Short mmCIF file of C-alpha atoms in Angstrom, two decimals:
data_model
loop_
_atom_site.label_atom_id
_atom_site.label_comp_id
_atom_site.label_asym_id
_atom_site.label_seq_id
_atom_site.Cartn_x
_atom_site.Cartn_y
_atom_site.Cartn_z
CA UNK A 1 92.90 78.59 79.57
CA UNK A 2 93.78 76.11 82.43
CA UNK A 3 96.14 77.83 84.96
CA UNK A 4 98.70 75.02 84.61
CA UNK A 5 98.90 75.83 80.92
CA UNK A 6 99.41 79.44 81.64
CA UNK A 7 102.07 78.58 84.22
CA UNK A 8 103.94 76.55 81.64
CA UNK A 9 103.80 79.32 79.11
CA UNK A 10 105.31 81.70 81.64
CA UNK A 11 107.86 79.39 82.93
CA UNK A 12 108.92 78.53 79.40
CA UNK A 13 108.87 82.06 77.97
CA UNK A 14 112.05 83.24 76.39
CA UNK A 15 111.65 86.79 77.81
CA UNK A 16 110.92 85.78 81.38
CA UNK A 17 113.02 87.28 84.12
CA UNK A 18 111.22 86.01 87.22
CA UNK A 19 108.00 84.41 88.23
CA UNK A 20 106.58 84.05 91.73
CA UNK A 21 103.63 81.79 92.34
CA UNK A 22 103.40 82.37 96.18
CA UNK A 23 102.90 78.87 97.27
CA UNK A 24 105.26 79.22 100.23
CA UNK A 25 104.03 79.14 103.80
CA UNK A 26 104.14 82.37 105.95
CA UNK A 27 107.57 83.03 107.37
CA UNK A 28 109.49 81.66 104.36
CA UNK A 29 111.35 83.62 101.63
CA UNK A 30 109.36 83.69 98.20
CA UNK A 31 111.78 82.50 95.50
CA UNK A 32 111.17 83.17 91.88
CA UNK A 33 111.06 80.59 89.08
CA UNK A 34 112.79 81.19 85.80
CA UNK A 35 116.37 82.14 84.77
CA UNK A 36 116.75 84.48 87.96
CA UNK A 37 115.85 82.90 91.26
CA UNK A 38 115.26 86.23 92.97
CA UNK A 39 114.03 86.10 96.56
CA UNK A 40 111.31 88.33 98.07
CA UNK A 41 111.41 88.74 101.85
CA UNK A 42 108.48 89.59 104.03
CA UNK A 43 108.17 93.00 105.72
CA UNK A 44 106.08 93.87 108.79
CA UNK A 45 105.60 90.21 109.86
CA UNK A 46 104.85 86.97 108.31
CA UNK A 47 102.55 87.12 105.30
CA UNK A 48 99.69 84.72 105.51
CA UNK A 49 99.51 81.82 102.99
CA UNK A 50 95.82 81.75 102.12
CA UNK A 51 94.13 78.55 100.96
CA UNK A 52 92.93 80.23 97.70
CA UNK A 53 95.29 80.29 94.84
CA UNK A 54 95.89 80.89 91.10
CA UNK A 55 98.86 78.72 90.21
CA UNK A 56 98.44 76.23 93.00
CA UNK A 57 96.30 75.80 96.20
CA UNK A 58 97.67 78.92 97.85
CA UNK A 59 98.26 82.68 97.55
CA UNK A 60 99.99 85.33 99.64
CA UNK A 61 97.52 87.49 101.57
CA UNK A 62 99.00 90.86 102.29
CA UNK A 63 97.41 92.73 105.24
CA UNK A 64 97.43 96.57 104.80
CA UNK A 65 100.92 97.62 105.84
CA UNK A 66 102.74 94.50 104.77
CA UNK A 67 104.95 94.24 101.62
CA UNK A 68 107.75 92.16 100.10
CA UNK A 69 111.16 93.48 99.38
CA UNK A 70 114.05 92.55 97.05
CA UNK A 71 117.19 94.70 97.44
CA UNK A 72 118.36 96.47 94.32
CA UNK A 73 121.85 94.98 94.43
CA UNK A 74 120.31 91.49 94.37
CA UNK A 75 118.20 91.85 91.24
CA UNK A 76 120.12 93.59 88.43
CA UNK A 77 117.85 92.00 85.77
CA UNK A 78 114.95 93.99 87.17
CA UNK A 79 116.75 97.30 86.81
CA UNK A 80 115.02 98.50 83.59
CA UNK A 81 116.41 101.87 82.55
CA UNK A 82 117.32 104.00 79.56
CA UNK A 83 115.64 104.96 76.34
CA UNK A 84 115.79 101.45 74.74
CA UNK A 85 114.46 99.52 77.72
CA UNK A 86 111.41 97.32 77.62
CA UNK A 87 109.46 95.39 80.23
CA UNK A 88 106.20 93.65 81.23
CA UNK A 89 104.77 93.10 84.64
CA UNK A 90 101.79 90.78 85.16
CA UNK A 91 100.00 90.21 88.53
CA UNK A 92 97.18 87.94 89.59
CA UNK A 93 95.44 89.89 92.31
CA UNK A 94 92.26 89.86 94.47
CA UNK A 95 91.84 93.23 95.88
CA UNK A 96 90.50 93.48 99.46
CA UNK A 97 87.57 95.68 100.12
CA UNK A 98 88.61 98.49 102.41
CA UNK A 99 87.80 102.04 103.34
CA UNK A 100 91.23 103.49 102.79
CA UNK A 101 91.32 105.06 99.33
CA UNK A 102 95.16 105.30 99.06
CA UNK A 103 96.41 104.06 95.71
CA UNK A 104 97.99 100.67 95.64
CA UNK A 105 101.47 99.72 94.51
CA UNK A 106 101.72 96.13 93.05
CA UNK A 107 105.28 95.85 92.01
CA UNK A 108 108.29 97.82 90.62
CA UNK A 109 111.30 99.99 91.30
CA UNK A 110 109.70 103.27 92.56
CA UNK A 111 111.19 105.39 95.35
CA UNK A 112 109.35 108.68 95.63
CA UNK A 113 111.17 110.06 98.71
CA UNK A 114 114.60 110.00 97.15
CA UNK A 115 113.29 110.81 93.64
CA UNK A 116 114.39 107.39 92.29
CA UNK A 117 111.19 106.49 90.43
CA UNK A 118 111.72 104.02 87.44
CA UNK A 119 108.60 101.94 86.81
CA UNK A 120 105.77 100.46 88.86
CA UNK A 121 102.49 98.60 88.25
CA UNK A 122 99.81 100.44 90.37
CA UNK A 123 96.08 100.15 91.06
CA UNK A 124 93.80 103.01 92.01
CA UNK A 125 95.88 106.12 91.19
CA UNK A 126 93.92 109.25 91.84
CA UNK A 127 95.29 111.31 89.01
CA UNK A 128 93.83 112.25 85.63
CA UNK A 129 90.24 111.77 86.91
CA UNK A 130 91.02 108.15 87.66
CA UNK A 131 90.23 105.63 90.36
CA UNK A 132 90.34 101.83 90.66
CA UNK A 133 91.98 101.17 87.18
CA UNK A 134 95.25 99.51 86.27
CA UNK A 135 98.08 101.95 86.06
CA UNK A 136 101.54 101.62 84.62
CA UNK A 137 103.75 104.41 86.06
CA UNK A 138 106.90 105.38 84.19
CA UNK A 139 109.55 108.00 84.92
CA UNK A 140 112.62 109.17 83.06
CA UNK A 141 113.69 111.81 85.68
CA UNK A 142 113.01 109.95 88.92
CA UNK A 143 111.18 112.98 90.34
CA UNK A 144 107.83 114.56 90.13
CA UNK A 145 106.46 115.90 86.81
CA UNK A 146 107.39 119.57 86.40
CA UNK A 147 104.49 121.71 87.54
CA UNK A 148 103.01 118.94 89.69
CA UNK A 149 103.70 117.67 93.26
CA UNK A 150 103.67 114.01 91.96
CA UNK A 151 104.73 112.02 88.96
CA UNK A 152 101.97 112.24 86.48
CA UNK A 153 103.43 110.11 83.61
CA UNK A 154 101.41 106.95 83.50
CA UNK A 155 99.23 104.66 81.36
CA UNK A 156 95.80 104.30 82.99
CA UNK A 157 92.98 102.08 81.82
CA UNK A 158 89.34 102.74 81.67
CA UNK A 159 87.80 99.85 83.60
CA UNK A 160 87.70 99.72 87.43
CA UNK A 161 89.28 96.56 88.90
CA UNK A 162 86.56 95.05 91.14
CA UNK A 163 87.37 94.23 94.78
CA UNK A 164 86.78 90.74 96.09
CA UNK A 165 87.42 89.00 92.71
CA UNK A 166 90.45 87.54 91.00
CA UNK A 167 91.87 89.59 88.13
CA UNK A 168 94.92 89.62 85.90
CA UNK A 169 96.56 93.06 85.71
CA UNK A 170 99.48 93.96 83.55
CA UNK A 171 101.59 96.81 82.45
CA UNK A 172 104.05 97.09 79.54
CA UNK A 173 106.68 99.67 78.38
CA UNK A 174 108.48 99.34 74.95
CA UNK A 175 110.45 102.58 74.97
CA UNK A 176 107.73 104.52 73.26
CA UNK A 177 104.39 103.70 74.98
CA UNK A 178 103.16 102.50 78.28
CA UNK A 179 100.21 100.21 78.19
CA UNK A 180 97.98 98.57 80.78
CA UNK A 181 95.84 95.42 80.48
CA UNK A 182 92.99 94.04 82.44
CA UNK A 183 92.20 90.26 82.25
CA UNK A 184 94.30 89.91 79.11
CA UNK A 185 93.05 92.81 77.02
CA UNK A 186 94.35 96.31 76.43
CA UNK A 187 92.04 98.51 78.41
CA UNK A 188 91.98 101.43 76.01
CA UNK A 189 91.42 104.94 77.34
CA UNK A 190 91.75 108.03 75.25
CA UNK A 191 95.11 109.90 75.85
CA UNK A 192 96.13 107.58 78.74
CA UNK A 193 96.20 104.06 77.45
CA UNK A 194 98.29 103.60 75.35
CA UNK A 195 100.21 106.41 76.88
CA UNK A 196 102.97 108.01 74.73
CA UNK A 197 106.26 108.15 76.69
CA UNK A 198 109.42 108.05 74.41
CA UNK A 199 111.73 109.42 77.19
CA UNK A 200 112.66 106.09 78.66
CA UNK A 201 113.26 105.16 82.33
CA UNK A 202 115.38 106.68 84.93
CA UNK A 203 118.75 105.14 85.68
CA UNK A 204 118.88 104.94 89.49
CA UNK A 205 122.36 103.52 89.64
CA UNK A 206 123.59 101.71 92.73
CA UNK A 207 121.62 104.00 95.05
CA UNK A 208 118.40 103.51 93.21
CA UNK A 209 115.11 101.97 94.33
CA UNK A 210 114.67 98.47 95.60
CA UNK A 211 112.21 96.14 93.87
CA UNK A 212 109.13 96.16 96.18
CA UNK A 213 105.91 94.25 96.05
CA UNK A 214 102.75 95.65 97.64
CA UNK A 215 104.06 99.06 98.55
CA UNK A 216 106.57 101.79 97.61
CA UNK A 217 108.88 104.16 99.60
CA UNK A 218 107.16 107.63 99.68
CA UNK A 219 107.05 110.59 102.09
CA UNK A 220 109.84 109.09 104.10
CA UNK A 221 108.16 105.75 104.84
CA UNK A 222 106.55 102.81 103.00
CA UNK A 223 103.12 103.45 101.65
CA UNK A 224 100.67 102.99 98.97
CA UNK A 225 99.95 99.49 100.32
CA UNK A 226 98.20 96.81 98.36
CA UNK A 227 95.87 94.75 100.61
CA UNK A 228 94.54 91.43 99.44
CA UNK A 229 95.58 88.25 97.75
CA UNK A 230 98.53 87.93 95.39
CA UNK A 231 98.32 84.72 93.36
CA UNK A 232 101.19 85.35 90.96
CA UNK A 233 103.73 87.87 89.77
CA UNK A 234 105.78 87.72 86.51
CA UNK A 235 108.27 90.08 84.97
CA UNK A 236 109.65 90.00 81.43
CA UNK A 237 112.39 91.83 79.76
CA UNK A 238 110.29 92.75 76.73
CA UNK A 239 106.96 94.42 76.15
CA UNK A 240 104.63 91.41 75.37
CA UNK A 241 102.10 91.98 72.65
CA UNK A 242 98.36 91.96 72.92
CA UNK A 243 98.07 88.37 71.69
CA UNK A 244 100.66 87.08 74.17
CA UNK A 245 99.03 88.81 77.10
CA UNK A 246 95.67 87.35 76.15
CA UNK A 247 97.19 83.88 76.59
CA UNK A 248 98.45 84.55 80.04
CA UNK A 249 95.18 85.23 81.83
#
């Protein structure tokens, strides 16, 4: 499907919360389209506007160590929590080839340091014998999984996300299952995708996690950096179905 058609489907979707297409030049705030014009601010210097895009001629090129931040108090519609909550995050990414094997956070409300985890779309989590796949992290407690040093509750696909290529990665949660998608299809993996999780999502309250893009707060500092191009990011307040996601590639 032509990307303008995809953009129109996203912008006109009844469940859209916010959609960023990253056409702004370096040094400017990135403002969302849709019912909530939430603004992402650059962290660790201006984020380059690369002349290679998905929903226009440009994309944001995050260097390792950069990320975008949206304060929690400024984005109440992104505070998904409770047992009946539902969401979808879709990102259009081009991973950068690098030696660092740290897992990469794409977007979510996920603060490991203060045990304020809620939800986050990741790549390359190194748990459950995984690497390089799309991951949808969910937590009902905010802290690590009992018996483990980290949170282990996550949907993880089967297919590695290639570096140096554009891919559409997505994560949904419907209150019962977390699911991950690669290029518009459910990337089925026994036990882990779909991942049964009826516990719901942690309610962080006023002191909960910010919405961050390209990194999360962990071990007392920002980390789990995504490095590469970000061509688009969309968040919905419903778990989109397989057919819907196939139309948004």
